[in-house]
Short mmCIF file of C-alpha atoms in Angstrom, two decimals:
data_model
loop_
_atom_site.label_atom_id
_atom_site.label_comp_id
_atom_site.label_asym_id
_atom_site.label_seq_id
_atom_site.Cartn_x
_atom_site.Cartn_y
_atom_site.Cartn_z
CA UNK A 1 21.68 -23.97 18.46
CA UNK A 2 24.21 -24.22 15.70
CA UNK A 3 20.98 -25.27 13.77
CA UNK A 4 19.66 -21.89 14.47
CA UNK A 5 22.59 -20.56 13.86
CA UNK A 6 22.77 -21.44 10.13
CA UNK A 7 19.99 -20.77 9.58
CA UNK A 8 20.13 -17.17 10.97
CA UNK A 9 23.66 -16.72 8.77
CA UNK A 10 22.01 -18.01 5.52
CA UNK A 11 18.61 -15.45 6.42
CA UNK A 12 21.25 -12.86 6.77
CA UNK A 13 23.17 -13.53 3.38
CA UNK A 14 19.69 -13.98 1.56
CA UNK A 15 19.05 -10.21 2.40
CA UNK A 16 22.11 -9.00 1.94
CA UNK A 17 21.59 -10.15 -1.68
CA UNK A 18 18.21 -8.80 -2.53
CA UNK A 19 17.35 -5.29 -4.37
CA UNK A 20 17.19 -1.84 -1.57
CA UNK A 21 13.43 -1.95 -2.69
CA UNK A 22 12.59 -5.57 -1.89
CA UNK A 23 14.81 -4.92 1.23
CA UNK A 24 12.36 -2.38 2.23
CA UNK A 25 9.79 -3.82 0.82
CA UNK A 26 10.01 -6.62 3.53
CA UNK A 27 11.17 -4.13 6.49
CA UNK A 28 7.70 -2.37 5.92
CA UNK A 29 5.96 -5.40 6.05
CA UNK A 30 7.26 -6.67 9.11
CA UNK A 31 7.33 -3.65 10.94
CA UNK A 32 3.95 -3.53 10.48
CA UNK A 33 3.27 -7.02 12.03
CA UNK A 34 6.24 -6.40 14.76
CA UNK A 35 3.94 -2.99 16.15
CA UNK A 36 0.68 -4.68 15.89
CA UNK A 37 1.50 -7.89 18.45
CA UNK A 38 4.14 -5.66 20.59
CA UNK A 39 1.24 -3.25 21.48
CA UNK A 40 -1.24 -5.74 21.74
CA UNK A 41 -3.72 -4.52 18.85
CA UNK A 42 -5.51 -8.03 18.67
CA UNK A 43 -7.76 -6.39 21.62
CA UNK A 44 -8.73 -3.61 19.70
CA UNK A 45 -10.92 -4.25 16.66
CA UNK A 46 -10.41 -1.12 14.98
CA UNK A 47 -6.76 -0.31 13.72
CA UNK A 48 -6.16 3.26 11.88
CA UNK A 49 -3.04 2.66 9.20
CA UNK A 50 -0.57 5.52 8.45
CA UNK A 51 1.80 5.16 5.74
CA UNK A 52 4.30 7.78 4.37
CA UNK A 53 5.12 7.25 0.77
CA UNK A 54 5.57 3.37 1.41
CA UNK A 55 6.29 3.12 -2.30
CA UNK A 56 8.87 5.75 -2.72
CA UNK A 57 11.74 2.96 -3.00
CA UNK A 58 9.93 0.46 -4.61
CA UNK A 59 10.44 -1.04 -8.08
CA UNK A 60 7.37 -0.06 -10.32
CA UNK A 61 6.02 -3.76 -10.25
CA UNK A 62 6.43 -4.01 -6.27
CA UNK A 63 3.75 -0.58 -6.03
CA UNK A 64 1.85 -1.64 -8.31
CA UNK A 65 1.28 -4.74 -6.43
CA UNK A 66 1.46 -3.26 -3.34
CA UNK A 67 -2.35 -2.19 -2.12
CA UNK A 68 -3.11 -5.47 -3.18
CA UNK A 69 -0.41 -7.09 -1.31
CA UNK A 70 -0.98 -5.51 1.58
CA UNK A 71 -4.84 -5.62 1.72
CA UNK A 72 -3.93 -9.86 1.54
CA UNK A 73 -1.46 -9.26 4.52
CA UNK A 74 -3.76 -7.76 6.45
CA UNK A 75 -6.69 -10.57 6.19
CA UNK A 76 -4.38 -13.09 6.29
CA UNK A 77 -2.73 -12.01 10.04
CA UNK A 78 -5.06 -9.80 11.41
CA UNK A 79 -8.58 -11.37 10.37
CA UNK A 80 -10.50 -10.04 13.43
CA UNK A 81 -9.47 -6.59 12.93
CA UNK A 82 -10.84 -3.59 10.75
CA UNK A 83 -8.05 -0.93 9.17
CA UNK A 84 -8.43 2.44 7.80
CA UNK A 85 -5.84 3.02 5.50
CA UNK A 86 -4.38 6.33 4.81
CA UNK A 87 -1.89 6.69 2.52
CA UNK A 88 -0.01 9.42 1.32
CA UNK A 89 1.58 9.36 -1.89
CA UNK A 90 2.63 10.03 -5.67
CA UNK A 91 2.45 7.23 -7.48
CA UNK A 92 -0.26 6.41 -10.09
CA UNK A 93 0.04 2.80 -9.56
CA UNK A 94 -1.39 3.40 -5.68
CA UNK A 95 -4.08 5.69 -7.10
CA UNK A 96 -5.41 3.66 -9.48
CA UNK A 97 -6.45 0.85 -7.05
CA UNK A 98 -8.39 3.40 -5.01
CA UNK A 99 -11.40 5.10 -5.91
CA UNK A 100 -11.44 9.04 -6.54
CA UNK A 101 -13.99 9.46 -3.58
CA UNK A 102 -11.60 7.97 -1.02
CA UNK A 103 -8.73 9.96 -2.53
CA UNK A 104 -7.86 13.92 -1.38
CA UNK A 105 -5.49 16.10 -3.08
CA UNK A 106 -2.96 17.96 -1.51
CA UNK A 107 -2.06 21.35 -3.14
CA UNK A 108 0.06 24.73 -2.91
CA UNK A 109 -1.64 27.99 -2.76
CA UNK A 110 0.28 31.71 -4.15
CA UNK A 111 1.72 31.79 -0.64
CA UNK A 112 2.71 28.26 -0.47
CA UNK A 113 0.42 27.68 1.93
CA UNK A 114 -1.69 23.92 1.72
CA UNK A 115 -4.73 23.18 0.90
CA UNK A 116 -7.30 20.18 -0.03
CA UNK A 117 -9.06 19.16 -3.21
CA UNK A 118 -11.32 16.33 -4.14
CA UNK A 119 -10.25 13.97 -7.39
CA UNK A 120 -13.30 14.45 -9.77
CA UNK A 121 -11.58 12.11 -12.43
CA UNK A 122 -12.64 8.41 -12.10
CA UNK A 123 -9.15 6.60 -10.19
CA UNK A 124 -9.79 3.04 -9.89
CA UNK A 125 -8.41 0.62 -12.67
CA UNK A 126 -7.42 4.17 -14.68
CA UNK A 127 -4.06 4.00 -16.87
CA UNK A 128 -1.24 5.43 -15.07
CA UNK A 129 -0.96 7.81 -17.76
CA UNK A 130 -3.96 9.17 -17.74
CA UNK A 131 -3.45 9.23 -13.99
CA UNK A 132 -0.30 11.11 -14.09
CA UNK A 133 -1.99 13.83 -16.38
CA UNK A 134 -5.10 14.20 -13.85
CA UNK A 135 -4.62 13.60 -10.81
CA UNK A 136 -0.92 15.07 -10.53
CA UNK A 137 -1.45 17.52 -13.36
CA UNK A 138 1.73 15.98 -15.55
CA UNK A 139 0.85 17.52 -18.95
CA UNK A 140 3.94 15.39 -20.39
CA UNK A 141 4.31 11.82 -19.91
CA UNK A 142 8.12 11.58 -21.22
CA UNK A 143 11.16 12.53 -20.10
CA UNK A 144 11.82 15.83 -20.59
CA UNK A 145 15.47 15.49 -22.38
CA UNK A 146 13.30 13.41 -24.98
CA UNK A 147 10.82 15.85 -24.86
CA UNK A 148 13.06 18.44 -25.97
CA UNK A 149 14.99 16.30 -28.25
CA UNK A 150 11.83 15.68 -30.50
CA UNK A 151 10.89 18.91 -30.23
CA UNK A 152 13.75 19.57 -31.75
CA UNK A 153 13.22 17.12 -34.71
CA UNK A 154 9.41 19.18 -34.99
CA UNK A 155 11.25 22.98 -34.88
CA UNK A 156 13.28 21.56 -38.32
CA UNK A 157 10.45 19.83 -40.56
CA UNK A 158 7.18 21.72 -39.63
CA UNK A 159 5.69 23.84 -42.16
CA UNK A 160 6.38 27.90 -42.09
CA UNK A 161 3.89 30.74 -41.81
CA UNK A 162 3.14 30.04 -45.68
CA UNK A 163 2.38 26.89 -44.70
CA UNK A 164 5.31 24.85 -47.11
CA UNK A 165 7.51 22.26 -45.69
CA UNK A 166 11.64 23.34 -45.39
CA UNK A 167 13.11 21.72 -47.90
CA UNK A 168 16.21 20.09 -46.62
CA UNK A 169 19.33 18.63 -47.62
CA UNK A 170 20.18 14.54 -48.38
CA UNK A 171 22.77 15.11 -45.23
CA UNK A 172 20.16 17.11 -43.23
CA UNK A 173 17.23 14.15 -44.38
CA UNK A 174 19.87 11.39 -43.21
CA UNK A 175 20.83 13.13 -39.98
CA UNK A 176 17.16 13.51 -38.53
CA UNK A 177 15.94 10.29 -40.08
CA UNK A 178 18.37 8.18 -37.82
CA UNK A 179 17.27 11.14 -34.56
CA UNK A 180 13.55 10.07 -35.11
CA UNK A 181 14.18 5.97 -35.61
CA UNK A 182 15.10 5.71 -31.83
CA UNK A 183 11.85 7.54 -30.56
CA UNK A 184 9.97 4.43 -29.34
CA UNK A 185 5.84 6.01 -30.05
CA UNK A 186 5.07 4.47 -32.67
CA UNK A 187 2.70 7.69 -33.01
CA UNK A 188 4.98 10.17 -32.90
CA UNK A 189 7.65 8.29 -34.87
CA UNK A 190 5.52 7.41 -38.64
CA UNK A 191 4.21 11.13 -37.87
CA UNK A 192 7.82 12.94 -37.80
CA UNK A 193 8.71 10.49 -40.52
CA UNK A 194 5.58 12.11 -42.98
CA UNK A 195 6.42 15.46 -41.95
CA UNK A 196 10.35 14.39 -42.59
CA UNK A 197 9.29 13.32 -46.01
CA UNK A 198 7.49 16.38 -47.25
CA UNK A 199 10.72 18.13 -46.73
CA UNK A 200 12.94 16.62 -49.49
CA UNK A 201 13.35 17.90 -53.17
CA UNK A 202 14.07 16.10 -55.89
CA UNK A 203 17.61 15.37 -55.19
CA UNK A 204 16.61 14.38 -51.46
CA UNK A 205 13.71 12.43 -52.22
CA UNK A 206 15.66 9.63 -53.56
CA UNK A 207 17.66 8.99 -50.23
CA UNK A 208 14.78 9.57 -47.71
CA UNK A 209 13.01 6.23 -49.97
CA UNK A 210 16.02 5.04 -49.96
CA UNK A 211 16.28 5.49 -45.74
CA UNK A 212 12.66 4.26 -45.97
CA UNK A 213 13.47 1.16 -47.62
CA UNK A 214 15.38 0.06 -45.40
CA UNK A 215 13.76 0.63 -42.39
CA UNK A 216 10.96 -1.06 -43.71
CA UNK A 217 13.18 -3.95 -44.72
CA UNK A 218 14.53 -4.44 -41.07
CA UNK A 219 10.38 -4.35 -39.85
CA UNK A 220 9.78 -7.29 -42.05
CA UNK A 221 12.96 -9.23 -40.71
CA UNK A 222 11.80 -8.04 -36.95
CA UNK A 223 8.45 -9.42 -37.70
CA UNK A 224 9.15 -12.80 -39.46
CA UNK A 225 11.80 -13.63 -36.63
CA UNK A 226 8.99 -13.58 -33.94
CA UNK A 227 6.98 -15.67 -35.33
#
């Protein structure tokens, strides 16, 4: 008993220490096993599967493991039995480990009434991205406070109706040089900086290279550390 005991107290501090996602995580998992044996499943051989959002607390690596993980569970405690899975959810990471023909799309009509929708776009083993613009029509993948912020940057170096760059200040180039080195796309970072660049004069010109030159500077130090 006071074996038991110990061993029951060090269980307990274990979870107490773990993340609210791994916590549930685990819950999920054994609730699943604790309704299967307590209403005597194993004499059925076909088992339906609900499951509400299970992700919806998870960390991003825990649902994207997590059709895999549980497909394992399954075979591994229940070999005798067959599951249909049904799954509601919004994560890309679930969709992309089911094919589109398995997967139904729940919209709002005018009214806000529901209706259904097949996914036409190809699911399985697709990019989360890609997932997030099709199947849950996302037509930004940022943030939007970083969305806004480089639109921003774009509203003060595009080109004008007569199709010239604003030419801008050495303060002004300075000021939105340092706003567009913390934008992580590499994409949309070396294409602000060539629009930033067409904006300087003379007296400007000098201190974007300048800016320039030392940004490329730090790359090369960046580069030759990790190797």
């Amino acid at each position: 008993n006071k074996i038991v005991k110990t061993w029951k107290v060090s269980l307990k501090e274990l979870f107490s220490n773990i993340s609210d996602g791994l916590r549930y995580f685990l819950n999920l998992f054994s609730t699943i096993s604790t309704c299967m044996h307590r209403n005597e499943t194993e004499k059925f051989q076909n088992i339906i599967l609900l499951l509400d959002e299970p992700e919806a607390r998870f960390h991003p690596e825990l649902a994207r493991n997590f059709v895999s993980d549980l497909i394992q569970f399954l075979k591994d405690e229940f070999p005798k039995l067959r599951f249909q899975i049904l799954i509601s959810t919004h994560s890309p990471f679930i969709l992309s480990d089911i094919v589109n023909e398995n997967i139904i799309k729940v919209l709002k009509d005018e009214r806000g009434g529901g209706f259904f929708e097949n996914v036409d776009a190809k699911t399985f083993g697709a990019d989360i991205h890609n997932l997030l613009k099709d199947a849950f029509y996302l037509k930004v993948t940022m943030g939007e406070f970083s969305r806004v912020y480089i639109q921003d940057i774009i509203e003060r170096i595009k080109p004008g109706k007569n199709g010239r760059f604003p030419k801008l200040t050495s303060h002004a180039i300075c000021e939105l040089h340092r706003k567009i080195l913390i934008i992580a796309d590499p994409l949309i970072k070396n294409k602000l900086l060539q629009m930033l660049g067409a904006c300087t004069e003379l007296d400007s010109r000098l201190d974007f290279l300048n800016l320039e030159k030392q940004r490329i500077i730090r790359e090369i130090e960046e580069f030759q550390g990790n190797e």
